[in-house]
Short mmCIF file of C-alpha atoms in Angstrom, two decimals:
data_model
loop_
_atom_site.label_atom_id
_atom_site.label_comp_id
_atom_site.label_asym_id
_atom_site.label_seq_id
_atom_site.Cartn_x
_atom_site.Cartn_y
_atom_site.Cartn_z
CA MET A 1 -211.78 -85.10 69.41
CA PRO A 2 -208.00 -85.09 69.86
CA LEU A 3 -205.53 -84.20 67.17
CA THR A 4 -203.32 -87.24 67.41
CA SER A 5 -200.89 -89.40 65.42
CA PRO A 6 -198.25 -92.05 66.17
CA ARG A 7 -195.56 -89.35 66.18
CA LEU A 8 -196.97 -87.67 69.30
CA HIS A 9 -194.69 -89.31 71.87
CA VAL A 10 -191.56 -88.89 69.74
CA LEU A 11 -192.24 -85.20 69.20
CA GLY A 12 -193.11 -84.67 72.85
CA THR A 13 -189.82 -86.23 73.92
CA CYS A 14 -187.86 -84.01 71.52
CA LEU A 15 -189.62 -80.90 72.78
CA ALA A 16 -189.00 -81.83 76.38
CA LEU A 17 -185.27 -82.26 75.76
CA ALA A 18 -185.06 -78.99 73.89
CA PHE A 19 -186.81 -76.81 76.41
CA LEU A 20 -185.42 -78.41 79.54
CA GLY A 21 -181.91 -77.37 78.59
CA GLY A 22 -180.72 -80.27 76.45
CA ALA A 23 -177.80 -80.09 74.06
CA THR A 24 -177.84 -77.74 71.08
CA ALA A 25 -178.49 -80.68 68.74
CA ALA A 26 -181.61 -81.56 70.75
CA LEU A 27 -182.89 -78.00 70.40
CA ALA A 28 -182.62 -77.93 66.61
CA ALA A 29 -184.68 -81.04 65.89
CA PRO A 30 -188.12 -80.02 67.22
CA VAL A 31 -187.78 -76.45 65.94
CA ALA A 32 -186.91 -77.81 62.51
CA ALA A 33 -189.87 -80.18 62.64
CA VAL A 34 -192.31 -77.37 63.40
CA HIS A 35 -190.76 -75.06 60.82
CA ASP A 36 -190.81 -77.71 58.11
CA ALA A 37 -194.43 -78.51 58.93
CA ALA A 38 -195.29 -74.80 58.65
CA LYS A 39 -193.66 -74.63 55.24
CA GLY A 40 -195.79 -77.58 54.19
CA GLN A 41 -198.96 -75.62 54.98
CA GLN A 42 -198.22 -72.50 52.90
CA GLN A 43 -199.87 -73.46 49.62
CA ALA A 44 -202.81 -75.13 51.35
CA MET A 45 -203.34 -71.97 53.39
CA LEU A 46 -203.32 -69.83 50.25
CA ASP A 47 -205.97 -72.15 48.83
CA THR A 48 -208.06 -71.77 51.99
CA MET A 49 -207.82 -67.98 51.81
CA ARG A 50 -208.96 -68.16 48.19
CA ASP A 51 -211.97 -70.26 49.19
CA LEU A 52 -212.87 -67.87 52.02
CA VAL A 53 -212.48 -64.76 49.84
CA ASN A 54 -214.73 -66.31 47.19
CA ILE A 55 -217.66 -66.29 49.63
CA GLU A 56 -218.89 -62.75 50.20
CA SER A 57 -219.75 -62.30 53.87
CA GLY A 58 -220.55 -58.71 54.74
CA SER A 59 -221.77 -58.37 58.32
CA LYS A 60 -225.34 -57.58 57.25
CA ASP A 61 -225.37 -60.24 54.52
CA VAL A 62 -226.49 -62.97 56.90
CA GLU A 63 -226.94 -65.54 54.13
CA GLY A 64 -223.34 -64.96 53.02
CA VAL A 65 -222.08 -65.29 56.58
CA GLU A 66 -224.02 -68.53 56.93
CA ARG A 67 -222.38 -69.90 53.78
CA ILE A 68 -218.87 -69.12 54.96
CA ALA A 69 -219.73 -70.55 58.40
CA ASP A 70 -220.64 -73.84 56.72
CA LEU A 71 -217.24 -73.94 54.98
CA ILE A 72 -215.35 -73.22 58.21
CA ARG A 73 -217.40 -75.82 60.11
CA ASP A 74 -216.54 -78.48 57.52
CA ARG A 75 -212.82 -77.63 57.63
CA LEU A 76 -212.70 -77.82 61.43
CA LYS A 77 -214.66 -81.09 61.48
CA ALA A 78 -212.20 -82.58 58.99
CA LEU A 79 -209.41 -81.78 61.47
CA GLY A 80 -211.15 -83.73 64.23
CA GLY A 81 -213.00 -81.01 66.07
CA THR A 82 -216.43 -81.16 67.67
CA VAL A 83 -218.08 -78.27 65.82
CA GLU A 84 -221.37 -76.40 66.00
CA ILE A 85 -222.80 -73.32 64.34
CA ILE A 86 -224.40 -71.05 66.93
CA ALA A 87 -227.16 -68.59 66.10
CA PRO A 88 -226.90 -65.63 68.50
CA THR A 89 -229.72 -65.40 71.02
CA ASP A 90 -228.30 -62.94 73.54
CA VAL A 91 -227.98 -59.93 71.20
CA PHE A 92 -226.70 -56.66 72.65
CA ARG A 93 -228.77 -54.10 70.76
CA LEU A 94 -226.70 -51.12 69.66
CA ASP A 95 -227.97 -48.10 67.77
CA ASP A 96 -227.16 -49.68 64.39
CA THR A 97 -227.66 -53.39 65.13
CA PRO A 98 -229.59 -55.07 62.30
CA GLU A 99 -232.67 -57.19 62.98
CA LYS A 100 -230.67 -60.38 62.39
CA VAL A 101 -226.95 -60.92 62.91
CA GLY A 102 -224.69 -63.66 61.60
CA PRO A 103 -223.81 -66.91 63.40
CA MET A 104 -220.68 -68.13 65.15
CA VAL A 105 -218.66 -71.27 64.51
CA HIS A 106 -217.65 -72.93 67.78
CA ALA A 107 -215.23 -75.87 67.79
CA GLU A 108 -213.42 -77.83 70.48
CA PHE A 109 -210.41 -80.12 70.15
CA LYS A 110 -209.71 -82.38 73.12
CA GLY A 111 -206.15 -83.33 73.98
CA GLY A 112 -204.36 -85.25 76.70
CA GLY A 113 -203.17 -82.29 78.78
CA THR A 114 -204.79 -79.77 81.12
CA ARG A 115 -204.29 -76.32 79.58
CA LYS A 116 -207.24 -74.56 77.95
CA ILE A 117 -206.42 -72.32 74.99
CA MET A 118 -208.80 -70.25 72.87
CA LEU A 119 -208.30 -69.10 69.28
CA ILE A 120 -210.58 -66.38 67.86
CA ALA A 121 -211.10 -64.60 64.55
CA HIS A 122 -214.03 -63.26 62.53
CA MET A 123 -215.49 -64.24 59.16
CA ASP A 124 -217.57 -61.15 58.33
CA THR A 125 -216.35 -58.13 56.36
CA VAL A 126 -217.31 -54.49 55.89
CA TYR A 127 -218.15 -54.98 52.21
CA ARG A 128 -221.49 -55.01 50.42
CA ASN A 129 -222.60 -58.01 48.41
CA GLY A 130 -221.42 -57.78 44.79
CA MET A 131 -218.05 -56.16 45.47
CA LEU A 132 -216.06 -59.39 45.03
CA LYS A 133 -215.87 -58.86 41.26
CA ASP A 134 -213.78 -55.74 41.87
CA GLN A 135 -211.44 -57.39 44.37
CA PRO A 136 -211.12 -61.11 43.54
CA PHE A 137 -208.51 -63.38 45.03
CA ARG A 138 -205.21 -63.16 43.17
CA VAL A 139 -201.53 -63.65 43.86
CA ASP A 140 -199.11 -61.01 42.65
CA GLY A 141 -195.49 -61.57 43.67
CA ASP A 142 -195.29 -61.82 47.46
CA LYS A 143 -198.82 -60.52 48.03
CA ALA A 144 -202.18 -62.26 47.99
CA TYR A 145 -205.08 -59.90 47.32
CA GLY A 146 -208.78 -60.40 47.89
CA LEU A 147 -211.97 -59.02 49.39
CA GLY A 148 -211.65 -59.22 53.16
CA ILE A 149 -208.39 -61.15 53.06
CA ALA A 150 -206.60 -58.81 55.47
CA ASP A 151 -209.59 -58.34 57.76
CA ASP A 152 -209.96 -61.10 58.71
CA LYS A 153 -210.22 -64.08 56.39
CA HIS A 154 -206.51 -64.71 56.70
CA GLY A 155 -207.03 -64.97 60.47
CA VAL A 156 -209.60 -67.72 59.98
CA ALA A 157 -207.21 -69.51 57.61
CA THR A 158 -204.32 -69.16 60.07
CA ILE A 159 -206.35 -70.88 62.79
CA ILE A 160 -207.40 -73.70 60.46
CA HIS A 161 -203.85 -74.35 59.30
CA THR A 162 -202.33 -74.04 62.77
CA LEU A 163 -204.67 -76.85 63.78
CA ALA A 164 -203.68 -78.80 60.67
CA LEU A 165 -200.03 -78.29 61.53
CA LEU A 166 -200.57 -79.56 65.08
CA LYS A 167 -202.36 -82.60 63.70
CA ASN A 168 -199.54 -83.33 61.26
CA LEU A 169 -197.04 -83.08 64.10
CA GLY A 170 -199.12 -85.38 66.25
CA PHE A 171 -199.23 -82.84 69.07
CA ALA A 172 -202.13 -83.02 71.53
CA ASP A 173 -200.64 -82.08 74.89
CA TYR A 174 -203.25 -79.34 75.42
CA GLY A 175 -206.39 -79.99 77.42
CA THR A 176 -208.87 -78.20 75.16
CA LEU A 177 -208.37 -76.00 72.13
CA THR A 178 -211.45 -73.83 71.72
CA VAL A 179 -212.06 -72.06 68.42
CA LEU A 180 -214.65 -69.30 68.01
CA ILE A 181 -215.17 -67.58 64.66
CA ASN A 182 -217.90 -64.93 64.73
CA GLY A 183 -219.86 -63.27 61.95
CA ASP A 184 -220.61 -59.83 63.36
CA GLU A 185 -217.26 -58.30 64.36
CA GLU A 186 -217.47 -55.40 61.91
CA ILE A 187 -220.71 -54.21 63.53
CA SER A 188 -219.27 -54.39 67.07
CA SER A 189 -220.15 -58.06 67.73
CA PRO A 190 -223.63 -57.53 69.19
CA GLY A 191 -224.48 -61.22 68.92
CA ALA A 192 -221.12 -62.77 69.72
CA ARG A 193 -219.79 -60.59 72.54
CA SER A 194 -221.45 -62.47 75.40
CA THR A 195 -220.27 -65.84 74.04
CA ILE A 196 -216.72 -64.56 73.56
CA THR A 197 -216.65 -63.30 77.16
CA ARG A 198 -218.18 -66.49 78.58
CA LEU A 199 -215.78 -68.82 76.79
CA GLY A 200 -212.81 -66.52 77.45
CA ALA A 201 -213.34 -66.69 81.20
CA ASP A 202 -212.36 -70.37 81.28
CA GLN A 203 -209.09 -70.16 79.31
CA ASP A 204 -205.45 -70.28 80.36
CA ALA A 205 -204.48 -68.24 77.27
CA ILE A 206 -206.36 -66.54 74.44
CA PHE A 207 -204.93 -65.80 70.99
CA SER A 208 -206.76 -63.48 68.60
CA PHE A 209 -205.92 -63.64 64.91
CA GLU A 210 -206.40 -60.12 63.62
CA GLY A 211 -203.59 -58.89 61.39
CA GLY A 212 -200.06 -58.85 62.74
CA GLY A 213 -199.11 -55.52 61.15
CA VAL A 214 -196.92 -54.57 58.21
CA GLU A 215 -194.01 -54.75 60.63
CA PRO A 216 -194.44 -57.92 62.73
CA ARG A 217 -196.03 -57.21 66.09
CA LEU A 218 -198.16 -58.60 68.88
CA THR A 219 -200.78 -56.33 70.40
CA LEU A 220 -201.71 -56.28 74.07
CA ALA A 221 -203.83 -53.12 74.24
CA THR A 222 -206.47 -51.53 72.04
CA SER A 223 -208.78 -48.60 72.59
CA GLY A 224 -212.31 -49.09 73.71
CA ILE A 225 -214.93 -47.61 71.41
CA GLY A 226 -218.04 -45.90 72.74
CA ALA A 227 -220.83 -43.74 71.41
CA ALA A 228 -223.00 -41.09 73.04
CA TYR A 229 -226.47 -40.19 71.75
CA LEU A 230 -227.92 -36.88 72.93
CA THR A 231 -231.61 -36.13 72.39
CA VAL A 232 -233.44 -32.88 73.10
CA GLN A 233 -237.22 -32.69 73.00
CA GLY A 234 -238.63 -29.17 72.67
CA LYS A 235 -241.83 -27.78 71.19
CA THR A 236 -242.55 -26.53 67.71
CA SER A 237 -244.12 -23.15 66.98
CA HIS A 238 -244.21 -20.60 64.17
CA ALA A 239 -240.78 -18.94 64.10
CA GLY A 240 -242.15 -15.64 62.83
CA ALA A 241 -245.64 -15.28 64.28
CA ARG A 242 -245.24 -16.97 67.67
CA PRO A 243 -241.67 -18.03 68.52
CA GLU A 244 -242.35 -17.58 72.24
CA GLY A 245 -244.84 -20.45 72.06
CA GLY A 246 -242.09 -22.94 71.22
CA VAL A 247 -239.22 -24.55 73.09
CA ASN A 248 -236.19 -24.34 70.80
CA ALA A 249 -234.53 -27.74 70.83
CA LEU A 250 -231.64 -26.42 68.73
CA TYR A 251 -230.81 -23.80 71.35
CA GLU A 252 -230.88 -26.43 74.10
CA LEU A 253 -228.77 -28.81 72.04
CA SER A 254 -226.19 -26.08 71.45
CA HIS A 255 -226.06 -25.38 75.18
CA GLN A 256 -225.61 -29.06 75.96
CA LEU A 257 -222.84 -29.55 73.40
CA LEU A 258 -220.91 -26.60 74.78
CA GLN A 259 -221.04 -27.92 78.34
CA LEU A 260 -220.22 -31.46 77.22
CA ASP A 261 -217.30 -30.40 75.04
CA LYS A 262 -214.42 -30.58 77.53
CA LEU A 263 -214.72 -34.11 78.83
CA SER A 264 -211.75 -35.54 76.96
CA LYS A 265 -208.58 -36.40 78.90
CA PRO A 266 -205.97 -36.90 76.16
CA ASP A 267 -203.16 -37.70 78.59
CA ASP A 268 -205.23 -40.62 79.91
CA GLY A 269 -206.37 -41.77 76.47
CA LEU A 270 -209.98 -40.67 77.00
CA LYS A 271 -211.53 -38.89 74.01
CA LEU A 272 -215.05 -37.60 73.41
CA ASN A 273 -215.81 -35.79 70.17
CA TRP A 274 -219.28 -34.69 69.01
CA THR A 275 -219.46 -35.53 65.34
CA VAL A 276 -223.09 -35.58 64.13
CA ALA A 277 -226.01 -33.22 64.85
CA GLN A 278 -229.50 -32.70 63.46
CA ALA A 279 -232.25 -30.23 64.27
CA GLY A 280 -235.31 -28.65 62.70
CA THR A 281 -237.48 -29.31 59.67
CA ASN A 282 -238.25 -25.87 58.18
CA ARG A 283 -236.69 -22.42 58.32
CA ASN A 284 -239.87 -20.85 59.76
CA VAL A 285 -240.53 -23.47 62.46
CA ILE A 286 -239.02 -23.46 65.93
CA PRO A 287 -237.36 -26.89 66.08
CA GLY A 288 -239.09 -29.32 68.39
CA GLN A 289 -236.37 -31.95 68.41
CA ALA A 290 -232.60 -32.03 68.08
CA THR A 291 -230.05 -34.84 68.31
CA ALA A 292 -226.29 -35.27 68.35
CA GLN A 293 -223.86 -38.17 68.39
CA ALA A 294 -220.35 -38.43 69.77
CA ASP A 295 -217.47 -40.84 69.28
CA ALA A 296 -215.69 -41.93 72.45
CA ARG A 297 -212.38 -43.75 73.01
CA ALA A 298 -210.83 -45.01 76.23
CA LEU A 299 -207.94 -47.15 77.42
CA ARG A 300 -209.70 -48.43 80.55
CA VAL A 301 -213.16 -49.83 81.15
CA SER A 302 -213.46 -47.64 84.25
CA ASP A 303 -213.01 -44.49 82.12
CA PHE A 304 -216.11 -45.36 80.09
CA ASP A 305 -218.07 -45.94 83.29
CA ALA A 306 -217.02 -42.55 84.64
CA LEU A 307 -217.76 -40.79 81.34
CA SER A 308 -221.26 -42.26 81.22
CA ARG A 309 -221.99 -40.99 84.73
CA THR A 310 -220.61 -37.52 83.94
CA LEU A 311 -222.76 -37.19 80.82
CA ALA A 312 -225.89 -38.11 82.77
CA GLU A 313 -225.04 -35.56 85.48
CA ARG A 314 -224.13 -32.67 83.16
CA ILE A 315 -227.32 -32.73 81.08
CA GLN A 316 -229.34 -31.90 84.18
CA LYS A 317 -228.16 -28.29 83.81
CA LYS A 318 -230.42 -26.93 81.08
CA LEU A 319 -230.73 -23.66 79.22
CA LEU A 320 -234.48 -24.05 78.65
CA PRO A 321 -236.30 -25.50 81.68
CA ASP A 322 -239.21 -26.77 79.59
CA SER A 323 -237.00 -28.86 77.32
CA LYS A 324 -236.44 -32.57 77.91
CA VAL A 325 -232.87 -33.81 77.56
CA SER A 326 -231.65 -37.40 77.58
CA VAL A 327 -228.37 -39.10 76.83
CA LYS A 328 -227.58 -42.72 76.04
CA PHE A 329 -224.04 -44.04 76.23
CA GLU A 330 -223.14 -47.40 74.71
CA VAL A 331 -219.88 -49.29 74.90
CA ARG A 332 -219.42 -50.63 71.40
CA ARG A 333 -216.16 -52.29 72.43
CA PRO A 334 -214.38 -52.27 75.76
CA PRO A 335 -210.66 -51.50 75.73
CA LEU A 336 -208.16 -54.32 75.77
CA GLU A 337 -205.77 -53.60 78.62
CA ALA A 338 -202.23 -54.98 78.80
CA THR A 339 -201.45 -57.09 81.86
CA GLU A 340 -198.24 -58.36 83.36
CA ALA A 341 -199.18 -61.86 82.22
CA SER A 342 -199.85 -60.78 78.64
CA ARG A 343 -196.53 -58.90 78.53
CA LYS A 344 -194.64 -61.99 79.66
CA LEU A 345 -196.38 -64.27 77.17
CA ALA A 346 -195.82 -61.79 74.35
CA GLN A 347 -192.11 -61.68 75.15
CA HIS A 348 -192.09 -65.45 74.87
CA GLY A 349 -193.50 -64.94 71.38
CA VAL A 350 -190.69 -62.50 70.60
CA ARG A 351 -188.16 -65.16 71.55
CA ILE A 352 -189.89 -67.70 69.31
CA TYR A 353 -189.69 -65.27 66.39
CA GLN A 354 -186.00 -64.74 67.13
CA GLU A 355 -185.46 -68.44 66.43
CA LEU A 356 -186.27 -67.52 62.83
CA ASP A 357 -183.98 -64.48 62.99
CA LEU A 358 -187.04 -62.22 62.68
CA PRO A 359 -187.87 -59.12 64.72
CA MET A 360 -191.13 -58.70 66.61
CA LYS A 361 -192.61 -55.62 68.28
CA VAL A 362 -194.91 -55.77 71.28
CA VAL A 363 -197.51 -52.99 71.42
CA ASP A 364 -198.75 -52.59 74.98
CA ARG A 365 -200.32 -49.12 74.73
CA ALA A 366 -203.42 -48.54 72.67
CA SER A 367 -203.41 -46.04 69.83
CA GLY A 368 -206.90 -46.62 68.40
CA GLY A 369 -209.12 -49.25 66.91
CA GLY A 370 -210.90 -52.02 68.76
CA THR A 371 -210.91 -55.80 68.96
CA ASP A 372 -213.01 -58.79 69.97
CA ALA A 373 -210.05 -59.79 72.12
CA ALA A 374 -211.28 -57.12 74.53
CA PHE A 375 -214.54 -59.03 75.06
CA ALA A 376 -212.51 -62.18 75.68
CA ALA A 377 -210.38 -60.34 78.23
CA LEU A 378 -213.25 -58.97 80.31
CA LYS A 379 -213.34 -62.01 82.60
CA ALA A 380 -210.23 -63.85 81.44
CA ARG A 381 -208.04 -65.51 84.03
CA GLY A 382 -205.12 -65.84 81.62
CA PRO A 383 -203.24 -63.58 79.18
CA VAL A 384 -204.82 -62.33 75.95
CA ILE A 385 -202.67 -61.75 72.87
CA GLU A 386 -203.97 -59.91 69.78
CA GLY A 387 -202.33 -59.65 66.36
CA MET A 388 -201.51 -63.33 65.84
CA GLY A 389 -202.49 -63.08 62.18
CA LEU A 390 -200.45 -62.39 59.06
CA SER A 391 -198.78 -59.20 57.93
CA GLY A 392 -200.90 -57.25 55.47
CA PHE A 393 -202.39 -53.92 54.50
CA GLY A 394 -205.45 -52.20 53.07
CA ALA A 395 -208.22 -53.44 55.36
CA HIS A 396 -211.59 -51.88 54.48
CA SER A 397 -210.27 -50.54 51.17
CA ASN A 398 -211.89 -50.86 47.75
CA ASP A 399 -208.99 -52.30 45.79
CA ALA A 400 -205.81 -52.79 47.80
CA GLU A 401 -206.44 -55.35 50.55
CA TYR A 402 -203.67 -57.92 50.72
CA ILE A 403 -201.56 -60.17 52.94
CA GLN A 404 -197.82 -60.77 52.66
CA ILE A 405 -197.20 -64.36 51.64
CA ASN A 406 -193.78 -64.41 53.30
CA SER A 407 -195.48 -64.01 56.69
CA ILE A 408 -197.45 -67.28 56.40
CA VAL A 409 -194.72 -69.66 57.55
CA PRO A 410 -193.41 -67.48 60.43
CA ARG A 411 -196.91 -66.86 61.77
CA LEU A 412 -197.91 -70.51 61.57
CA TYR A 413 -194.66 -71.35 63.35
CA LEU A 414 -195.38 -68.74 66.03
CA ALA A 415 -198.97 -69.84 66.66
CA THR A 416 -198.03 -73.50 66.78
CA ARG A 417 -195.10 -72.98 69.12
CA MET A 418 -197.15 -70.74 71.42
CA ILE A 419 -199.84 -73.41 71.71
CA MET A 420 -197.22 -76.11 72.33
CA ASP A 421 -195.38 -74.12 74.97
CA VAL A 422 -198.53 -73.06 76.82
CA SER A 423 -199.75 -76.67 76.73
CA GLN A 424 -196.50 -77.98 78.24
CA ASP A 425 -196.08 -75.18 80.81
CA LYS A 426 -193.02 -73.80 79.01
CA ALA A 427 -194.52 -70.34 78.49
CA PRO A 428 -195.31 -67.87 81.31
CA LEU A 429 -199.01 -67.37 82.09
CA LYS A 430 -198.76 -65.21 85.21
#
């Protein structure tokens, strides 16, 4: 359903005059209208963050995720969206994927234009059920604290109140606004990744509402996250009486780790580090099995593909011919790669922020971490911008997670203006 009101045509006319080079007076009016509308959403958005924080929604607490999904569905319906809660069916099974993963909230808002824009965030957290009592929602000065508020309940609230702001302004020049809020991001989105990629492929622009950094920024690149699992099958035997009757899996594992140790390419952003190993059961038994795990990071999808092939080739060279060695490589998150289109759109965002006399950084080289925006970008035809959320700090911490209240109005202004400009072909998409 469209977000419409009688003020739509008036606002559209003002925006057209402003951005087609009208007089300075024409420029001030629509900017002021958007800014004033953003100010009007601040307290309501704080209230929404409070309501979201008050529902515990750890990734493996599926009942909690379902409760918060119901709240988000109701808020989006109230704004005029066609909304459904989707239970994942195409689950990408990772090494630590639980039996059941949380749902997604999918909403669409139909407008009168042609551009398709997607807004994404996640409603799950890293916390265990029962931890809310130690980190309740509270406001202290210019900070709002709460369990999961920085990662990423503020992002959900920002999307909701950007849509509310558009509705209040009577703006519906987009073709379709698609919203997807998933409930399994903190466990690498095994249930949502295919849906994010499928919906992302049909968008002219995608905005992801993870945190915007302590210093305001937009992010165009994040590292991909991978994991390697090495397994050696040997044969047990008495270590004192008959060691020659065994096949020492620990020896073979040690050999494999040494020959797989130099695969990192730091200058290219490719990292492979073996971090966990296990072998043996008793001091006097030749170990019959040994395992190891590695953490991998990459800046390009192709680097993960090459690393996976190299691992499979290297393990063929064994120390003990009778051992059996296997390796599994999983891409937990692909990298988000900056594109020329995303750079241009981000610079448009910088200019919007400058209207408020505020600085904005654009990060176009990954330094770590991972994002669902990378799944959206896998088949995207348009630019993908991460970091559209609020400024904050303390994600995943026990007692210090907060957002900066003074970032609410600027970020609502930014998101709203970006949607308006993309909708009216006033922002670069190529």
